[in-house]
Amino acid sequence: MSEQKTAELNKMIEEISQKLNMLNIGVIKAEHFSNEKLEDLEYLHQMVMKKKSFSPSEMQAIAEELAALRK
């Protein structure tokens, strides 16, 4: 993965964590995602950024999806 792509992924992950007020997101890094999952992560990022608020169950589902996308 290129350095630019890694930086973009880290930024997306950080933005998702800030939007959801997730505390332990620091353990998830761009290196944890395979190239096959990048499109899914980008889609998840877009969805999270569009919403203003999340229910607890939505937050849990997003966290589970992030975990599922990891290598």
Short mmCIF file of C-alpha atoms in Angstrom, two decimals, residues 24-56:
data_model
loop_
_atom_site.label_atom_id
_atom_site.label_comp_id
_atom_site.label_asym_id
_atom_site.label_seq_id
_atom_site.Cartn_x
_atom_site.Cartn_y
_atom_site.Cartn_z
CA ASN A 24 -10.05 2.65 21.44
CA ILE A 25 -9.90 3.34 17.72
CA GLY A 26 -6.15 3.94 17.99
CA VAL A 27 -5.62 0.21 17.81
CA ILE A 28 -7.03 0.19 14.26
CA LYS A 29 -4.55 1.41 11.66
CA ALA A 30 -4.49 1.48 7.87
CA GLU A 31 -2.05 -1.44 7.84
CA HIS A 32 -4.79 -3.62 9.31
CA PHE A 33 -6.83 -3.46 6.11
CA SER A 34 -6.15 -5.39 2.93
CA ASN A 35 -6.45 -3.76 -0.47
CA GLU A 36 -9.60 -5.81 -1.13
CA LYS A 37 -11.37 -4.10 1.77
CA LEU A 38 -10.47 -0.49 0.92
CA GLU A 39 -13.63 0.15 -1.06
CA ASP A 40 -15.76 -1.16 1.83
CA LEU A 41 -13.92 1.08 4.30
CA GLU A 42 -14.41 4.10 2.03
CA TYR A 43 -18.14 3.32 1.80
CA LEU A 44 -18.39 3.00 5.60
CA HIS A 45 -16.57 6.33 6.00
CA GLN A 46 -18.98 8.07 3.60
CA MET A 47 -21.99 6.66 5.43
CA VAL A 48 -20.69 7.72 8.84
CA MET A 49 -19.82 11.23 7.67
CA LYS A 50 -23.33 11.78 6.25
CA LYS A 51 -25.17 11.07 9.51
CA LYS A 52 -25.48 13.61 12.30
CA SER A 53 -26.00 11.17 15.15
CA PHE A 54 -26.00 7.46 15.86
CA SER A 55 -27.95 5.19 18.15
CA PRO A 56 -25.94 2.91 20.43
#
